Amino acid sequence: MDVTIVTVGRPQITLNVTRGAARLLADLGYAPLAEVSLPNGRRADLMALGPKGEIAIVEVKSGVEDYRVDRKWHEYLPYCDRYAFAVAPEFPREILPEEPGLLICDGFGGAVLREAPATPLAPARRKALTIAFGRLAAMRAAGVAATSLEG
Amino acid sequence: MDVTIVTVGRPQITLNVTRGAARLLADLGYAPLAEVSLPNGRRADLMALGPKGEIAIVEVKSGVEDYRVDRKWHEYLPYCDRYAFAVAPEFPREILPEEPGLLICDGFGGAVLREAPATPLAPARRKALTIAFGRLAAMRAAGVAATSLEG
């Protein structure tokens, strides 16, 4: 009997986890937008807008190395009410910090393993981010390949 | 010599004027979203979000009959800061009311013939509309065929 072992590469894991996290966010009532460049130059893998205007950012980590080379998660906090990591089921989650939320996702959906604590945005920044999110999303819907959130 | 007269049908005019008006809005700095159902059941042909959060609604009128059978333009005013009609160059614009703005558009762009007067939304409604716009736009960007703006 021939056995074929299929190893899933890093880009494919990122794609799967991102898709699953987007579906999970939608299930939770958040409208997600992928690849959003923030005013400070960081790029959010997913930014999502909740029914009451809550802003969530989710960072996808495809593997240990991906996490180790990019520990700048604090830099996302000024742009959201809640921040979470999203990883595949096989990711060694004990290496992740405990402060952010944690989503376990595959290509079809996901589950909230640890809810992100809420640290509400200041009103002026929330307003600016909400407007910028809406404008970027509308441009995306119109087929414009825009990525940057305006100031 | 054979002469072929091409008459452009109503749906094609609507499509052209809508596309041109969306481009004009984008040129003016507004991010447009097509076919947005409002909480009162009316459907906006284009709703657009400006850089400071200004909300504009544009109604496309393909011809005289289209305008005569649907004179409910006042019903859009509670959902925007500025309201305008968009029509093709050959539309008899003298039949339109003078209060709203007026955009003359073809399939490639347009011009502002009369600016819409600003009647600013109340803060609570503006906030709710901005959030709903962003959520609808993000769902559209994700390929979900949503049309309704939430309450």
mmCIF file with all atom_site columns, N, CA, C and O in Angstrom, chain A residues 115-145:
data_model
loop_
_atom_site.group_PDB
_atom_site.id
_atom_site.type_symbol
_atom_site.label_atom_id
_atom_site.label_alt_id
_atom_site.label_comp_id
_atom_site.label_asym_id
_atom_site.label_entity_id
_atom_site.label_seq_id
_atom_site.pdbx_PDB_ins_code
_atom_site.Cartn_x
_atom_site.Cartn_y
_atom_site.Cartn_z
_atom_site.occupancy
_atom_site.B_iso_or_equiv
_atom_site.pdbx_formal_charge
_atom_site.auth_seq_id
_atom_site.auth_comp_id
_atom_site.auth_asym_id
_atom_site.auth_atom_id
_atom_site.pdbx_PDB_model_num
ATOM 1   N N  . GLU A 1 115 ? -11.462 34.494 25.061 1.00 0.00 ? 115 GLU A N  1
ATOM 2   C CA . GLU A 1 115 ? -12.012 35.751 24.587 1.00 0.00 ? 115 GLU A CA 1
ATOM 3   C C  . GLU A 1 115 ? -11.015 36.890 24.814 1.00 0.00 ? 115 GLU A C  1
ATOM 4   O O  . GLU A 1 115 ? -10.311 36.912 25.825 1.00 0.00 ? 115 GLU A O  1
ATOM 5   N N  . ALA A 1 116 ? -10.970 37.806 23.867 1.00 0.00 ? 116 ALA A N  1
ATOM 6   C CA . ALA A 1 116 ? -10.081 38.957 24.015 1.00 0.00 ? 116 ALA A CA 1
ATOM 7   C C  . ALA A 1 116 ? -10.679 39.922 25.026 1.00 0.00 ? 116 ALA A C  1
ATOM 8   O O  . ALA A 1 116 ? -11.868 40.230 24.949 1.00 0.00 ? 116 ALA A O  1
ATOM 9   N N  . PRO A 1 117 ? -9.872  40.396 25.980 1.00 0.00 ? 117 PRO A N  1
ATOM 10  C CA . PRO A 1 117 ? -10.403 41.388 26.916 1.00 0.00 ? 117 PRO A CA 1
ATOM 11  C C  . PRO A 1 117 ? -10.667 42.701 26.176 1.00 0.00 ? 117 PRO A C  1
ATOM 12  O O  . PRO A 1 117 ? -9.933  43.043 25.242 1.00 0.00 ? 117 PRO A O  1
ATOM 13  N N  . ALA A 1 118 ? -11.734 43.392 26.579 1.00 0.00 ? 118 ALA A N  1
ATOM 14  C CA . ALA A 1 118 ? -12.088 44.638 25.894 1.00 0.00 ? 118 ALA A CA 1
ATOM 15  C C  . ALA A 1 118 ? -11.337 45.812 26.502 1.00 0.00 ? 118 ALA A C  1
ATOM 16  O O  . ALA A 1 118 ? -11.322 45.993 27.722 1.00 0.00 ? 118 ALA A O  1
ATOM 17  N N  . THR A 1 119 ? -10.658 46.588 25.668 1.00 0.00 ? 119 THR A N  1
ATOM 18  C CA . THR A 1 119 ? -10.016 47.836 26.088 1.00 0.00 ? 119 THR A CA 1
ATOM 19  C C  . THR A 1 119 ? -10.510 48.903 25.127 1.00 0.00 ? 119 THR A C  1
ATOM 20  O O  . THR A 1 119 ? -9.899  49.147 24.098 1.00 0.00 ? 119 THR A O  1
ATOM 21  N N  . PRO A 1 120 ? -11.665 49.513 25.471 1.00 0.00 ? 120 PRO A N  1
ATOM 22  C CA . PRO A 1 120 ? -12.363 50.396 24.532 1.00 0.00 ? 120 PRO A CA 1
ATOM 23  C C  . PRO A 1 120 ? -11.518 51.554 23.999 1.00 0.00 ? 120 PRO A C  1
ATOM 24  O O  . PRO A 1 120 ? -10.756 52.166 24.753 1.00 0.00 ? 120 PRO A O  1
ATOM 25  N N  . LEU A 1 121 ? -11.671 51.821 22.730 1.00 0.00 ? 121 LEU A N  1
ATOM 26  C CA . LEU A 1 121 ? -10.994 52.927 22.067 1.00 0.00 ? 121 LEU A CA 1
ATOM 27  C C  . LEU A 1 121 ? -11.542 54.263 22.566 1.00 0.00 ? 121 LEU A C  1
ATOM 28  O O  . LEU A 1 121 ? -12.709 54.347 22.975 1.00 0.00 ? 121 LEU A O  1
ATOM 29  N N  . ALA A 1 122 ? -10.717 55.297 22.500 1.00 0.00 ? 122 ALA A N  1
ATOM 30  C CA . ALA A 1 122 ? -11.208 56.641 22.781 1.00 0.00 ? 122 ALA A CA 1
ATOM 31  C C  . ALA A 1 122 ? -12.168 57.061 21.664 1.00 0.00 ? 122 ALA A C  1
ATOM 32  O O  . ALA A 1 122 ? -11.993 56.650 20.512 1.00 0.00 ? 122 ALA A O  1
ATOM 33  N N  . PRO A 1 123 ? -13.198 57.870 22.001 1.00 0.00 ? 123 PRO A N  1
ATOM 34  C CA . PRO A 1 123 ? -14.240 58.215 21.010 1.00 0.00 ? 123 PRO A CA 1
ATOM 35  C C  . PRO A 1 123 ? -13.715 58.796 19.694 1.00 0.00 ? 123 PRO A C  1
ATOM 36  O O  . PRO A 1 123 ? -14.176 58.414 18.620 1.00 0.00 ? 123 PRO A O  1
ATOM 37  N N  . ALA A 1 124 ? -12.760 59.703 19.757 1.00 0.00 ? 124 ALA A N  1
ATOM 38  C CA . ALA A 1 124 ? -12.290 60.354 18.520 1.00 0.00 ? 124 ALA A CA 1
ATOM 39  C C  . ALA A 1 124 ? -11.599 59.338 17.607 1.00 0.00 ? 124 ALA A C  1
ATOM 40  O O  . ALA A 1 124 ? -11.818 59.326 16.400 1.00 0.00 ? 124 ALA A O  1
ATOM 41  N N  . ARG A 1 125 ? -10.774 58.469 18.207 1.00 0.00 ? 125 ARG A N  1
ATOM 42  C CA . ARG A 1 125 ? -10.101 57.470 17.379 1.00 0.00 ? 125 ARG A CA 1
ATOM 43  C C  . ARG A 1 125 ? -11.100 56.453 16.843 1.00 0.00 ? 125 ARG A C  1
ATOM 44  O O  . ARG A 1 125 ? -11.016 56.021 15.704 1.00 0.00 ? 125 ARG A O  1
ATOM 45  N N  . ARG A 1 126 ? -12.060 56.058 17.674 1.00 0.00 ? 126 ARG A N  1
ATOM 46  C CA . ARG A 1 126 ? -13.079 55.116 17.208 1.00 0.00 ? 126 ARG A CA 1
ATOM 47  C C  . ARG A 1 126 ? -13.822 55.679 15.996 1.00 0.00 ? 126 ARG A C  1
ATOM 48  O O  . ARG A 1 126 ? -14.036 54.997 15.007 1.00 0.00 ? 126 ARG A O  1
ATOM 49  N N  . LYS A 1 127 ? -14.188 56.954 16.090 1.00 0.00 ? 127 LYS A N  1
ATOM 50  C CA . LYS A 1 127 ? -14.911 57.580 14.987 1.00 0.00 ? 127 LYS A CA 1
ATOM 51  C C  . LYS A 1 127 ? -14.058 57.569 13.714 1.00 0.00 ? 127 LYS A C  1
ATOM 52  O O  . LYS A 1 127 ? -14.525 57.166 12.636 1.00 0.00 ? 127 LYS A O  1
ATOM 53  N N  . ALA A 1 128 ? -12.802 57.993 13.840 1.00 0.00 ? 128 ALA A N  1
ATOM 54  C CA . ALA A 1 128 ? -11.914 58.043 12.674 1.00 0.00 ? 128 ALA A CA 1
ATOM 55  C C  . ALA A 1 128 ? -11.711 56.640 12.074 1.00 0.00 ? 128 ALA A C  1
ATOM 56  O O  . ALA A 1 128 ? -11.746 56.460 10.850 1.00 0.00 ? 128 ALA A O  1
ATOM 57  N N  . LEU A 1 129 ? -11.519 55.640 12.939 1.00 0.00 ? 129 LEU A N  1
ATOM 58  C CA . LEU A 1 129 ? -11.297 54.270 12.449 1.00 0.00 ? 129 LEU A CA 1
ATOM 59  C C  . LEU A 1 129 ? -12.547 53.707 11.774 1.00 0.00 ? 129 LEU A C  1
ATOM 60  O O  . LEU A 1 129 ? -12.463 53.008 10.766 1.00 0.00 ? 129 LEU A O  1
ATOM 61  N N  . THR A 1 130 ? -13.722 54.019 12.336 1.00 0.00 ? 130 THR A N  1
ATOM 62  C CA . THR A 1 130 ? -14.971 53.507 11.770 1.00 0.00 ? 130 THR A CA 1
ATOM 63  C C  . THR A 1 130 ? -15.204 54.079 10.369 1.00 0.00 ? 130 THR A C  1
ATOM 64  O O  . THR A 1 130 ? -15.574 53.355 9.442  1.00 0.00 ? 130 THR A O  1
ATOM 65  N N  . ILE A 1 131 ? -14.954 55.377 10.232 1.00 0.00 ? 131 ILE A N  1
ATOM 66  C CA . ILE A 1 131 ? -15.099 56.011 8.907  1.00 0.00 ? 131 ILE A CA 1
ATOM 67  C C  . ILE A 1 131 ? -14.088 55.409 7.925  1.00 0.00 ? 131 ILE A C  1
ATOM 68  O O  . ILE A 1 131 ? -14.441 55.030 6.800  1.00 0.00 ? 131 ILE A O  1
ATOM 69  N N  . ALA A 1 132 ? -12.838 55.284 8.362  1.00 0.00 ? 132 ALA A N  1
ATOM 70  C CA . ALA A 1 132 ? -11.790 54.754 7.478  1.00 0.00 ? 132 ALA A CA 1
ATOM 71  C C  . ALA A 1 132 ? -12.079 53.301 7.089  1.00 0.00 ? 132 ALA A C  1
ATOM 72  O O  . ALA A 1 132 ? -11.869 52.901 5.940  1.00 0.00 ? 132 ALA A O  1
ATOM 73  N N  . PHE A 1 133 ? -12.582 52.521 8.047  1.00 0.00 ? 133 PHE A N  1
ATOM 74  C CA . PHE A 1 133 ? -12.945 51.127 7.765  1.00 0.00 ? 133 PHE A CA 1
ATOM 75  C C  . PHE A 1 133 ? -14.042 51.085 6.685  1.00 0.00 ? 133 PHE A C  1
ATOM 76  O O  . PHE A 1 133 ? -13.937 50.330 5.707  1.00 0.00 ? 133 PHE A O  1
ATOM 77  N N  . GLY A 1 134 ? -15.078 51.892 6.841  1.00 0.00 ? 134 GLY A N  1
ATOM 78  C CA . GLY A 1 134 ? -16.181 51.908 5.880  1.00 0.00 ? 134 GLY A CA 1
ATOM 79  C C  . GLY A 1 134 ? -15.737 52.315 4.492  1.00 0.00 ? 134 GLY A C  1
ATOM 80  O O  . GLY A 1 134 ? -16.162 51.736 3.485  1.00 0.00 ? 134 GLY A O  1
ATOM 81  N N  . ARG A 1 135 ? -14.869 53.311 4.429  1.00 0.00 ? 135 ARG A N  1
ATOM 82  C CA . ARG A 1 135 ? -14.383 53.789 3.130  1.00 0.00 ? 135 ARG A CA 1
ATOM 83  C C  . ARG A 1 135 ? -13.505 52.741 2.454  1.00 0.00 ? 135 ARG A C  1
ATOM 84  O O  . ARG A 1 135 ? -13.626 52.498 1.253  1.00 0.00 ? 135 ARG A O  1
ATOM 85  N N  . LEU A 1 136 ? -12.631 52.117 3.242  1.00 0.00 ? 136 LEU A N  1
ATOM 86  C CA . LEU A 1 136 ? -11.764 51.081 2.669  1.00 0.00 ? 136 LEU A CA 1
ATOM 87  C C  . LEU A 1 136 ? -12.605 49.889 2.191  1.00 0.00 ? 136 LEU A C  1
ATOM 88  O O  . LEU A 1 136 ? -12.396 49.358 1.093  1.00 0.00 ? 136 LEU A O  1
ATOM 89  N N  . ALA A 1 137 ? -13.588 49.483 3.009  1.00 0.00 ? 137 ALA A N  1
ATOM 90  C CA . ALA A 1 137 ? -14.434 48.343 2.641  1.00 0.00 ? 137 ALA A CA 1
ATOM 91  C C  . ALA A 1 137 ? -15.231 48.636 1.369  1.00 0.00 ? 137 ALA A C  1
ATOM 92  O O  . ALA A 1 137 ? -15.364 47.776 0.491  1.00 0.00 ? 137 ALA A O  1
ATOM 93  N N  . ALA A 1 138 ? -15.755 49.862 1.247  1.00 0.00 ? 138 ALA A N  1
ATOM 94  C CA . ALA A 1 138 ? -16.526 50.227 0.054  1.00 0.00 ? 138 ALA A CA 1
ATOM 95  C C  . ALA A 1 138 ? -15.632 50.215 -1.183 1.00 0.00 ? 138 ALA A C  1
ATOM 96  O O  . ALA A 1 138 ? -16.034 49.747 -2.258 1.00 0.00 ? 138 ALA A O  1
ATOM 97  N N  . MET A 1 139 ? -14.403 50.689 -1.034 1.00 0.00 ? 139 MET A N  1
ATOM 98  C CA . MET A 1 139 ? -13.482 50.664 -2.176 1.00 0.00 ? 139 MET A CA 1
ATOM 99  C C  . MET A 1 139 ? -13.160 49.227 -2.573 1.00 0.00 ? 139 MET A C  1
ATOM 100 O O  . MET A 1 139 ? -13.118 48.890 -3.753 1.00 0.00 ? 139 MET A O  1
ATOM 101 N N  . ARG A 1 140 ? -12.949 48.370 -1.580 1.00 0.00 ? 140 ARG A N  1
ATOM 102 C CA . ARG A 1 140 ? -12.722 46.952 -1.858 1.00 0.00 ? 140 ARG A CA 1
ATOM 103 C C  . ARG A 1 140 ? -13.925 46.345 -2.579 1.00 0.00 ? 140 ARG A C  1
ATOM 104 O O  . ARG A 1 140 ? -13.768 45.583 -3.529 1.00 0.00 ? 140 ARG A O  1
ATOM 105 N N  . ALA A 1 141 ? -15.130 46.665 -2.087 1.00 0.00 ? 141 ALA A N  1
ATOM 106 C CA . ALA A 1 141 ? -16.358 46.119 -2.702 1.00 0.00 ? 141 ALA A CA 1
ATOM 107 C C  . ALA A 1 141 ? -16.463 46.556 -4.155 1.00 0.00 ? 141 ALA A C  1
ATOM 108 O O  . ALA A 1 141 ? -17.004 45.833 -5.000 1.00 0.00 ? 141 ALA A O  1
ATOM 109 N N  . ALA A 1 142 ? -15.933 47.756 -4.462 1.00 0.00 ? 142 ALA A N  1
ATOM 110 C CA . ALA A 1 142 ? -15.974 48.274 -5.837 1.00 0.00 ? 142 ALA A CA 1
ATOM 111 C C  . ALA A 1 142 ? -14.829 47.716 -6.675 1.00 0.00 ? 142 ALA A C  1
ATOM 112 O O  . ALA A 1 142 ? -14.677 48.063 -7.840 1.00 0.00 ? 142 ALA A O  1
ATOM 113 N N  . GLY A 1 143 ? -14.004 46.853 -6.070 1.00 0.00 ? 143 GLY A N  1
ATOM 114 C CA . GLY A 1 143 ? -12.945 46.211 -6.838 1.00 0.00 ? 143 GLY A CA 1
ATOM 115 C C  . GLY A 1 143 ? -11.628 46.962 -6.843 1.00 0.00 ? 143 GLY A C  1
ATOM 116 O O  . GLY A 1 143 ? -10.717 46.614 -7.568 1.00 0.00 ? 143 GLY A O  1
ATOM 117 N N  . VAL A 1 144 ? -11.521 48.003 -5.996 1.00 0.00 ? 144 VAL A N  1
ATOM 118 C CA . VAL A 1 144 ? -10.264 48.741 -5.907 1.00 0.00 ? 144 VAL A CA 1
ATOM 119 C C  . VAL A 1 144 ? -9.351  48.014 -4.913 1.00 0.00 ? 144 VAL A C  1
ATOM 120 O O  . VAL A 1 144 ? -9.783  47.672 -3.813 1.00 0.00 ? 144 VAL A O  1
ATOM 121 N N  . ALA A 1 145 ? -8.112  47.762 -5.317 1.00 0.00 ? 145 ALA A N  1
ATOM 122 C CA . ALA A 1 145 ? -7.191  46.993 -4.476 1.00 0.00 ? 145 ALA A CA 1
ATOM 123 C C  . ALA A 1 145 ? -6.533  47.850 -3.412 1.00 0.00 ? 145 ALA A C  1
ATOM 124 O O  . ALA A 1 145 ? -5.315  47.883 -3.268 1.00 0.00 ? 145 ALA A O  1
#
